[in-house]
CSV table of C-alpha atoms in Angstrom, one decimal:
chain,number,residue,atom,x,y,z
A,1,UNK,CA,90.8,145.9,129.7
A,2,UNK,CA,91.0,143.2,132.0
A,3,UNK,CA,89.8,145.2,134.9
A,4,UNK,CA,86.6,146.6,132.6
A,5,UNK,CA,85.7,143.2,132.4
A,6,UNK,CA,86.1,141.7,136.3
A,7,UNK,CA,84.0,145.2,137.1
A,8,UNK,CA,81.1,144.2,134.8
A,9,UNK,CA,81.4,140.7,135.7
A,10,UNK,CA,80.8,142.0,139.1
A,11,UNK,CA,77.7,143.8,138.1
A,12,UNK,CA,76.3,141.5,136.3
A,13,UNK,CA,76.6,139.0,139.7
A,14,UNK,CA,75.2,141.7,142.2
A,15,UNK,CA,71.9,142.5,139.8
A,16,UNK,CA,71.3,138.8,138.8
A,17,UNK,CA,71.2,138.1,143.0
A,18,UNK,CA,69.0,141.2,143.5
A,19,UNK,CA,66.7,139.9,140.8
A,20,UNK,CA,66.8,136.3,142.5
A,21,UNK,CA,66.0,138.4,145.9
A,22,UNK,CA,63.1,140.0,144.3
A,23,UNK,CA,61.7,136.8,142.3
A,24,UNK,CA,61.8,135.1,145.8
A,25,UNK,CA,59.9,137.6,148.3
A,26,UNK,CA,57.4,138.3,145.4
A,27,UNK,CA,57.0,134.5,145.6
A,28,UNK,CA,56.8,134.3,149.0
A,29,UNK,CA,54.5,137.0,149.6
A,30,UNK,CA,51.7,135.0,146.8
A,31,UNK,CA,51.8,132.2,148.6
A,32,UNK,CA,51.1,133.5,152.3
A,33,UNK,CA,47.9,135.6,150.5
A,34,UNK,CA,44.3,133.9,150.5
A,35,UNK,CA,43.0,133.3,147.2
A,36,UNK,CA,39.0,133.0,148.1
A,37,UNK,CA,36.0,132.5,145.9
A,38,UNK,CA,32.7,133.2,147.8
A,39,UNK,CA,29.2,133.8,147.1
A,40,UNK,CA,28.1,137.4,147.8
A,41,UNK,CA,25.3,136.4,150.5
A,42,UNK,CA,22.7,133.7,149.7
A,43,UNK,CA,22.0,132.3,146.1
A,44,UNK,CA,19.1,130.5,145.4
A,45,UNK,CA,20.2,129.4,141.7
A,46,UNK,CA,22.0,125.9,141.9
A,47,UNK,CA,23.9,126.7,138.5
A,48,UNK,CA,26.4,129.2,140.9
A,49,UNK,CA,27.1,126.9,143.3
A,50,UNK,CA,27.4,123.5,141.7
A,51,UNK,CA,31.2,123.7,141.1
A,52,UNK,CA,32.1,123.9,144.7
A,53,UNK,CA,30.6,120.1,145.4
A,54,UNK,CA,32.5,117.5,144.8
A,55,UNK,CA,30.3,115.8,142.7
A,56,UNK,CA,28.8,118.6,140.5
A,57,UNK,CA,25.4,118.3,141.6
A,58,UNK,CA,23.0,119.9,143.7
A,59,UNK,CA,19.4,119.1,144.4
A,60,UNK,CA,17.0,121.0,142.9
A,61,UNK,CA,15.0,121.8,145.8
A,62,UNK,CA,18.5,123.1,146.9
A,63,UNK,CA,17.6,127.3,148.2
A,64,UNK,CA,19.3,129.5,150.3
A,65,UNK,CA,23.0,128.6,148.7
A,66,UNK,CA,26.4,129.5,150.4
A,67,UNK,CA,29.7,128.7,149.3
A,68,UNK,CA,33.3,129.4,150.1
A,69,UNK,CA,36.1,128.0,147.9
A,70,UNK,CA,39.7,129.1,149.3
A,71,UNK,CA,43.4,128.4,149.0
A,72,UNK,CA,46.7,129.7,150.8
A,73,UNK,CA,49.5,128.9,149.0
A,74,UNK,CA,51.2,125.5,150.7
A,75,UNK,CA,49.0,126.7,153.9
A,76,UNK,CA,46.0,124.6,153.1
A,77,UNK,CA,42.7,124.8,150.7
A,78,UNK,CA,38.8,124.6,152.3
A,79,UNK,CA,36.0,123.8,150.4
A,80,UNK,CA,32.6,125.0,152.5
A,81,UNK,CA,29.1,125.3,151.2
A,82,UNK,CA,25.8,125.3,152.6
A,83,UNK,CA,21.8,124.8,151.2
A,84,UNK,CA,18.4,124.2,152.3
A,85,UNK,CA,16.3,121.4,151.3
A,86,UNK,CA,14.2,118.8,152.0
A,87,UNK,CA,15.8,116.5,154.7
A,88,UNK,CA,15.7,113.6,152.1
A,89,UNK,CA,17.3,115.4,150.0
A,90,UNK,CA,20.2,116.7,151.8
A,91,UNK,CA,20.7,113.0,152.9
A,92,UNK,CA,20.9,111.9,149.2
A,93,UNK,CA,23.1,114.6,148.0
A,94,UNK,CA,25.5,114.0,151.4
A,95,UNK,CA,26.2,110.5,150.3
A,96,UNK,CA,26.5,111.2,146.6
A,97,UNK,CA,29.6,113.7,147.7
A,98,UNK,CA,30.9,110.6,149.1
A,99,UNK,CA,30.4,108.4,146.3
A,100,UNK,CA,31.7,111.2,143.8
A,101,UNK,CA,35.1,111.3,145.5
A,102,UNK,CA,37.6,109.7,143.1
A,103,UNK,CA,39.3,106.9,145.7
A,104,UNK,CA,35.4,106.0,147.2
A,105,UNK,CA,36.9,106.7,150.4
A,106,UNK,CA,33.0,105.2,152.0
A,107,UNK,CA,31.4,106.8,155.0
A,108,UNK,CA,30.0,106.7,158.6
A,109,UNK,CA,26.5,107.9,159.4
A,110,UNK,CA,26.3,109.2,162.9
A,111,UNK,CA,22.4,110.2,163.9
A,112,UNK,CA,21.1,112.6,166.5
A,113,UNK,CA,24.2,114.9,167.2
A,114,UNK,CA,25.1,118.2,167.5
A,115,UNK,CA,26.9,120.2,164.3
A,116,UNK,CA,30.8,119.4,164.6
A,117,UNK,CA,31.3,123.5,163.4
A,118,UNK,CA,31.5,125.6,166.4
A,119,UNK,CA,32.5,129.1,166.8
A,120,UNK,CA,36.2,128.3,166.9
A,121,UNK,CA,35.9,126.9,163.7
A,122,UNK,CA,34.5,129.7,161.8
A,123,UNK,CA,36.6,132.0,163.1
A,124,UNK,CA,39.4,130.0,162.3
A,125,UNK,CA,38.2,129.4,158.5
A,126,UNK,CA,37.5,133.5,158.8
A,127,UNK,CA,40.8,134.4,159.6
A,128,UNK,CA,43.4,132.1,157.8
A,129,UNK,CA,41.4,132.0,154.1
A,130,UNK,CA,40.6,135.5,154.9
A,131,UNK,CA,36.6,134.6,154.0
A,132,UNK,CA,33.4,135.3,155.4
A,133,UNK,CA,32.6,131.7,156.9
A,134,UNK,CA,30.0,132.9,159.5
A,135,UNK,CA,27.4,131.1,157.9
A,136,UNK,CA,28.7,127.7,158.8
A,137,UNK,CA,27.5,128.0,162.7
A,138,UNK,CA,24.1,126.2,162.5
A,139,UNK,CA,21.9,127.4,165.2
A,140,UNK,CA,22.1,126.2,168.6
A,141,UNK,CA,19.1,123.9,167.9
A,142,UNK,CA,20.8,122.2,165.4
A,143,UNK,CA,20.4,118.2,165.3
A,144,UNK,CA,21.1,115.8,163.0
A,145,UNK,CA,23.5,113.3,161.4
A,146,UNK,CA,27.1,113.7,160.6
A,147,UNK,CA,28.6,112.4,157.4
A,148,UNK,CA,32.6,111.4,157.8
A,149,UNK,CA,35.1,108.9,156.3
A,150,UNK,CA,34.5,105.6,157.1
A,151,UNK,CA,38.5,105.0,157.6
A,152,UNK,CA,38.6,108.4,159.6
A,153,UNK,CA,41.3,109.9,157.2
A,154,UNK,CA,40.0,113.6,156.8
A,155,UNK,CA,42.6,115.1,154.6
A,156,UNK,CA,41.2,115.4,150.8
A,157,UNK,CA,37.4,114.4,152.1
A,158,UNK,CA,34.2,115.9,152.9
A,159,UNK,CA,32.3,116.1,156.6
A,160,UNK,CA,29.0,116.9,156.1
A,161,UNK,CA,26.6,117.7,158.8
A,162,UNK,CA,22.6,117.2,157.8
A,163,UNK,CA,20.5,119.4,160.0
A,164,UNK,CA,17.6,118.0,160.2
A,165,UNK,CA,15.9,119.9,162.7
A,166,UNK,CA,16.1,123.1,160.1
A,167,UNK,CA,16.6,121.1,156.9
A,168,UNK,CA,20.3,122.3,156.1
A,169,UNK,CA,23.1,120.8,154.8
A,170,UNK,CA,26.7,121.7,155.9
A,171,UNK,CA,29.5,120.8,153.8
A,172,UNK,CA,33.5,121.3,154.8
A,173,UNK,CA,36.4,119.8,153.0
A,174,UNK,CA,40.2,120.8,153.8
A,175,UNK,CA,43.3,119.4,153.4
Protein backbone atom coordinates (compact mmCIF):
# COMPACT_ATOMS: atom_id res chain seq x y z
CA UNK A 1 0.00 0.00 0.00
CA UNK A 2 2.54 2.16 1.11
CA UNK A 3 4.64 1.74 -1.93
CA UNK A 4 1.31 2.39 -4.30
CA UNK A 5 1.17 5.56 -2.75
CA UNK A 6 5.12 6.92 -2.81
CA UNK A 7 4.78 5.69 -6.73
CA UNK A 8 1.86 7.95 -7.46
CA UNK A 9 3.23 10.61 -5.31
CA UNK A 10 5.99 10.35 -7.63
CA UNK A 11 3.87 10.80 -10.61
CA UNK A 12 2.01 13.20 -9.61
CA UNK A 13 5.64 15.34 -8.90
CA UNK A 14 7.16 14.45 -12.41
CA UNK A 15 3.80 15.64 -14.44
CA UNK A 16 3.10 18.79 -12.28
CA UNK A 17 7.07 19.88 -13.22
CA UNK A 18 6.50 18.89 -16.88
CA UNK A 19 3.40 20.97 -16.86
CA UNK A 20 5.41 23.88 -15.06
CA UNK A 21 8.15 23.21 -18.02
CA UNK A 22 5.45 23.58 -20.56
CA UNK A 23 3.57 26.73 -18.93
CA UNK A 24 7.06 28.36 -18.90
CA UNK A 25 8.48 27.94 -22.67
CA UNK A 26 4.87 28.68 -23.87
CA UNK A 27 5.39 31.88 -21.88
CA UNK A 28 8.51 32.50 -22.95
CA UNK A 29 8.03 31.93 -26.49
CA UNK A 30 4.78 34.91 -26.34
CA UNK A 31 6.83 37.25 -25.05
CA UNK A 32 9.91 37.10 -27.61
CA UNK A 33 6.93 37.32 -30.54
CA UNK A 34 5.95 40.86 -32.01
CA UNK A 35 2.56 41.75 -31.57
CA UNK A 36 2.17 44.61 -34.48
CA UNK A 37 -0.79 46.57 -35.58
CA UNK A 38 -0.22 48.41 -38.92
CA UNK A 39 -2.04 50.09 -41.61
CA UNK A 40 -2.17 48.07 -44.83
CA UNK A 41 -0.48 50.90 -47.11
CA UNK A 42 -1.73 54.52 -46.97
CA UNK A 43 -5.15 55.55 -45.42
CA UNK A 44 -6.52 58.66 -46.11
CA UNK A 45 -9.50 58.45 -43.52
CA UNK A 46 -8.32 60.05 -40.08
CA UNK A 47 -10.95 57.82 -38.08
CA UNK A 48 -8.30 54.62 -38.70
CA UNK A 49 -5.46 56.16 -37.52
CA UNK A 50 -6.53 58.43 -34.67
CA UNK A 51 -5.89 55.85 -31.91
CA UNK A 52 -2.19 55.59 -32.54
CA UNK A 53 -1.61 59.44 -31.43
CA UNK A 54 -1.25 60.18 -28.26
CA UNK A 55 -3.69 62.68 -28.06
CA UNK A 56 -6.56 61.17 -30.20
CA UNK A 57 -6.58 63.72 -32.74
CA UNK A 58 -5.59 64.17 -36.14
CA UNK A 59 -6.02 67.13 -38.42
CA UNK A 60 -8.43 67.02 -40.82
CA UNK A 61 -6.44 68.03 -43.68
CA UNK A 62 -4.41 64.96 -42.36
CA UNK A 63 -3.96 62.48 -46.09
CA UNK A 64 -1.70 59.93 -46.95
CA UNK A 65 -1.96 58.09 -43.21
CA UNK A 66 0.60 55.46 -41.95
CA UNK A 67 0.75 53.96 -38.75
CA UNK A 68 2.66 51.19 -36.86
CA UNK A 69 1.64 50.26 -33.35
CA UNK A 70 3.90 47.35 -31.89
CA UNK A 71 4.93 45.48 -28.83
CA UNK A 72 7.58 42.60 -27.84
CA UNK A 73 6.79 41.27 -24.77
CA UNK A 74 9.39 42.99 -21.94
CA UNK A 75 11.60 43.83 -25.30
CA UNK A 76 10.04 47.27 -25.87
CA UNK A 77 6.74 48.86 -27.56
CA UNK A 78 7.04 51.63 -30.69
CA UNK A 79 4.45 53.82 -31.57
CA UNK A 80 5.20 55.31 -35.37
CA UNK A 81 2.83 57.11 -37.63
CA UNK A 82 3.03 59.37 -40.40
CA UNK A 83 0.49 62.10 -42.47
CA UNK A 84 0.52 64.83 -44.88
CA UNK A 85 -0.76 68.17 -44.31
CA UNK A 86 -0.50 71.61 -44.37
CA UNK A 87 2.83 72.60 -42.67
CA UNK A 88 0.65 74.69 -40.07
CA UNK A 89 -0.98 71.98 -39.42
CA UNK A 90 1.52 69.44 -38.76
CA UNK A 91 3.09 72.07 -36.42
CA UNK A 92 -0.16 72.37 -34.36
CA UNK A 93 -0.84 68.77 -34.13
CA UNK A 94 3.18 68.12 -33.19
CA UNK A 95 2.72 70.20 -30.15
CA UNK A 96 -0.71 69.07 -29.12
CA UNK A 97 1.01 65.31 -28.85
CA UNK A 98 3.08 67.06 -26.46
CA UNK A 99 0.62 68.74 -24.56
CA UNK A 100 -1.71 65.42 -24.59
CA UNK A 101 1.03 63.44 -22.77
CA UNK A 102 -0.22 62.76 -19.23
CA UNK A 103 3.05 64.18 -17.11
CA UNK A 104 3.39 67.52 -19.74
CA UNK A 105 6.79 66.43 -20.19
CA UNK A 106 7.21 70.20 -22.56
CA UNK A 107 9.32 70.35 -25.63
CA UNK A 108 12.24 71.77 -27.70
CA UNK A 109 11.69 73.07 -31.23
CA UNK A 110 14.79 72.65 -33.24
CA UNK A 111 14.38 74.40 -37.01
CA UNK A 112 16.11 73.73 -40.23
CA UNK A 113 17.50 70.05 -39.75
CA UNK A 114 17.68 67.02 -41.25
CA UNK A 115 14.98 63.99 -40.20
CA UNK A 116 16.60 62.21 -37.04
CA UNK A 117 15.13 58.56 -38.85
CA UNK A 118 17.79 57.15 -41.03
CA UNK A 119 18.05 53.85 -42.64
CA UNK A 120 19.43 52.25 -39.57
CA UNK A 121 16.54 53.14 -37.88
CA UNK A 122 13.94 51.59 -40.04
CA UNK A 123 15.61 48.68 -40.37
CA UNK A 124 15.95 48.30 -36.86
CA UNK A 125 12.02 49.06 -36.14
CA UNK A 126 11.60 46.43 -39.31
CA UNK A 127 13.32 43.70 -37.77
CA UNK A 128 12.78 43.65 -33.93
CA UNK A 129 8.63 44.57 -34.04
CA UNK A 130 8.77 42.45 -37.13
CA UNK A 131 6.73 45.56 -39.12
CA UNK A 132 6.87 47.26 -42.24
CA UNK A 133 8.51 50.69 -41.01
CA UNK A 134 9.98 51.71 -44.43
CA UNK A 135 7.81 54.53 -44.64
CA UNK A 136 9.45 56.38 -41.89
CA UNK A 137 12.70 57.38 -44.16
CA UNK A 138 11.68 60.86 -45.41
CA UNK A 139 13.32 61.68 -48.56
CA UNK A 140 16.78 62.94 -48.79
CA UNK A 141 15.47 66.45 -49.21
CA UNK A 142 13.77 66.34 -46.15
CA UNK A 143 14.10 69.68 -43.92
CA UNK A 144 12.45 70.87 -41.19
CA UNK A 145 12.04 71.04 -37.36
CA UNK A 146 12.32 68.41 -34.81
CA UNK A 147 10.01 68.05 -31.92
CA UNK A 148 11.79 66.40 -28.59
CA UNK A 149 11.41 66.58 -24.69
CA UNK A 150 12.41 69.57 -23.36
CA UNK A 151 14.22 67.58 -20.30
CA UNK A 152 15.72 65.09 -23.00
CA UNK A 153 14.21 61.98 -21.28
CA UNK A 154 12.97 59.92 -24.36
CA UNK A 155 11.52 56.91 -22.76
CA UNK A 156 7.47 57.03 -22.75
CA UNK A 157 7.58 60.40 -25.15
CA UNK A 158 7.13 61.31 -28.65
CA UNK A 159 9.98 62.77 -31.31
CA UNK A 160 8.31 64.22 -33.98
CA UNK A 161 9.99 65.38 -37.07
CA UNK A 162 7.91 68.21 -39.24
CA UNK A 163 9.00 68.16 -42.87
CA UNK A 164 8.41 70.99 -44.10
CA UNK A 165 9.95 70.92 -47.36
CA UNK A 166 7.18 68.03 -48.37
CA UNK A 167 4.59 68.84 -45.68
CA UNK A 168 4.94 65.47 -43.58
CA UNK A 169 4.78 64.78 -40.22
CA UNK A 170 6.83 61.92 -38.58
CA UNK A 171 5.91 60.60 -35.36
CA UNK A 172 8.08 57.83 -33.18
CA UNK A 173 7.49 57.00 -29.64
CA UNK A 174 9.27 53.89 -27.83
CA UNK A 175 10.14 53.01 -24.61
Amino acid sequence: MLNTIWKWFFRFVIGAGLLYVAFILLLTINMTRPSVDESDGFVDTTAQAIGYTISHTLPDSATRIRFLRASVGMGGRLRMYRFEAPVVDLHAHAISEFDARWDRPGYKATANVRSPFDEHDVKRNSEFYNGNADWMLPPPNAVGTLYEPADGNWSHRPMIFVDETNAVLYFQMTD
